[in-house]
């Protein structure tokens, strides 16, 4: 296939450009359907006039359905899109990029989706789909799956699909709540994953950050203790990686903590730990949920984080965190390989 692609690039460069453009149209329609022409134009950053001719072509080919409520993919359109994904990844050099990043970060596996979620927010759905697809390969037999909160892990939940009858899956939140939007909290995400995968779930109705007195009084409560034991027994962990300053603000951290993070040059956060560029822990929050040391008992750990702005945070965490699987996007990957 690589030889054919190189020949096409030389003899028919315009063909590859047009194919990539039409692939992007189908991709965005799939994630937003039904979608109107104006919204599709805004997502693609092209004029409605240019888009109109492309949409008409795809409709004539039987790939798009256009109704008063907006555009949707036909069954044939979905089939073409799925077959195109492999080719587009080859064209964009993502397989080579994955190999380089895997070696650079000393990971066991890297999955990269095209685009930069900082520039195109719908790319998070692509990361979610890639993560959900990879996760399903692990879901045979009995598993306890712990998942953190955040917009990217929420995308993973949305892309989950039912598994096979031989699965016995229990989803649990890896952390307590951060007081953020309910759809981005770990409890909501794990219940969504369970519903889509046809599994079970248990929730942890506690804030993520607690005083020492409150922490000690709650950890021995029978209900809390039971869920915590399940969380610590998780064989699979799905988590995000946060920017240190953003996460500190989401936790409504005190001015003293914010000053400490600034002074210690914290750039990343995960599981209540803050890391500097060297991957050293510079601050830790007393939290209910999984700790870094707990991860060594899990069989499969997958980090899902993307966007060029997250490159520094990803690099910092991977110097300290478990070296398992990373799902990211092209924007973050390119910046990571350029030295952030």
XYZ file of C-alpha atoms in Angstrom, residues 69-212:
144
model
C -33.176 18.666 9.952
C -29.662 18.466 8.513
C -27.194 16.068 6.896
C -26.532 12.487 7.983
C -24.429 9.620 6.674
C -26.117 6.848 4.763
C -25.190 3.257 5.551
C -22.918 3.269 2.505
C -21.377 6.536 3.665
C -20.541 4.990 7.039
C -19.002 1.956 5.312
C -16.858 4.145 3.038
C -15.743 6.274 6.000
C -14.630 3.250 8.013
C -12.636 1.853 5.080
C -11.039 5.234 4.414
C -9.729 5.601 7.959
C -6.888 3.120 7.456
C -5.803 4.794 4.204
C -5.949 8.315 5.635
C -3.813 7.268 8.593
C -1.233 5.887 6.160
C -1.336 9.053 4.050
C -0.807 11.312 7.039
C 2.099 9.223 8.358
C 0.379 8.494 11.662
C 1.735 4.950 11.913
C 5.310 6.272 11.737
C 4.408 9.006 14.223
C 3.019 6.408 16.641
C 6.222 4.369 16.476
C 8.420 7.433 17.090
C 6.317 8.644 20.020
C 6.173 5.172 21.563
C 9.959 5.017 21.552
C 10.321 8.630 22.701
C 8.072 8.144 25.744
C 9.068 4.502 26.379
C 5.453 3.356 26.175
C 4.116 -0.063 25.286
C 1.593 1.374 22.815
C 0.597 4.730 21.277
C -2.542 5.447 19.256
C -2.730 8.775 17.395
C -5.786 10.226 15.669
C -5.521 12.908 12.951
C -5.939 16.591 13.866
C -5.502 18.800 16.920
C -8.335 18.919 19.449
C -7.230 22.408 20.499
C -8.154 23.631 17.021
C -11.021 21.228 16.292
C -12.880 20.163 19.470
C -14.624 17.282 17.660
C -11.230 15.529 17.490
C -11.879 14.579 21.141
C -14.623 12.315 19.806
C -12.017 10.706 17.559
C -9.763 10.055 20.554
C -12.769 8.707 22.434
C -13.591 6.321 19.606
C -9.978 5.128 19.306
C -9.760 4.596 23.078
C -13.098 2.755 23.230
C -12.085 0.513 20.319
C -8.760 -0.352 21.989
C -10.430 -0.880 25.362
C -12.888 -3.399 23.920
C -9.960 -5.657 23.009
C -9.305 -6.092 26.749
C -12.895 -6.654 27.848
C -13.180 -10.426 27.987
C -14.318 -12.160 31.162
C -14.584 -10.289 34.468
C -13.108 -6.812 34.914
C -13.399 -3.889 37.296
C -12.760 -0.736 35.263
C -11.864 2.532 36.992
C -12.293 5.783 35.066
C -11.425 9.375 35.925
C -13.414 12.498 35.055
C -12.802 15.082 32.330
C -14.037 15.994 28.864
C -11.758 13.545 27.053
C -12.710 10.520 29.162
C -16.346 11.595 28.723
C -15.775 11.191 24.968
C -14.525 7.643 25.578
C -17.763 6.873 27.430
C -19.891 8.255 24.592
C -18.110 6.028 22.071
C -18.504 2.778 24.038
C -20.603 0.038 22.433
C -22.086 -3.221 23.768
C -19.713 -6.125 24.154
C -20.196 -9.878 24.109
C -22.297 -12.037 26.426
C -19.245 -13.549 28.138
C -18.285 -10.191 29.670
C -18.790 -9.335 33.328
C -17.914 -5.657 33.600
C -18.123 -3.378 36.623
C -17.326 0.323 36.134
C -16.257 2.488 39.073
C -15.122 6.114 39.380
C -11.385 6.382 40.001
C -11.845 9.637 41.912
C -14.395 11.581 43.872
C -16.095 14.588 42.277
C -14.407 17.918 41.565
C -17.561 20.030 41.702
C -17.373 20.544 37.926
C -20.063 20.017 35.301
C -21.912 16.834 36.156
C -21.366 15.351 32.659
C -17.576 15.536 33.182
C -17.521 13.915 36.620
C -16.145 10.408 37.080
C -19.458 9.124 38.492
C -21.378 10.221 35.390
C -18.730 8.895 33.007
C -18.538 5.453 34.604
C -22.342 5.098 34.638
C -22.473 6.109 30.947
C -19.761 3.589 30.089
C -21.624 0.875 31.965
C -24.892 1.639 30.165
C -23.269 1.645 26.714
C -21.199 -1.498 27.400
C -24.119 -3.244 29.139
C -22.157 -3.597 32.348
C -22.766 -2.694 35.982
C -21.470 0.264 37.989
C -20.945 1.562 41.503
C -20.687 5.248 42.369
C -18.657 7.235 44.874
C -20.707 10.182 46.151
C -17.848 12.103 47.729
C -15.822 15.195 46.827
C -12.348 14.561 45.445
C -10.603 16.876 47.911
C -11.129 16.482 51.669
C -9.666 17.780 54.903
C -7.666 15.259 56.918
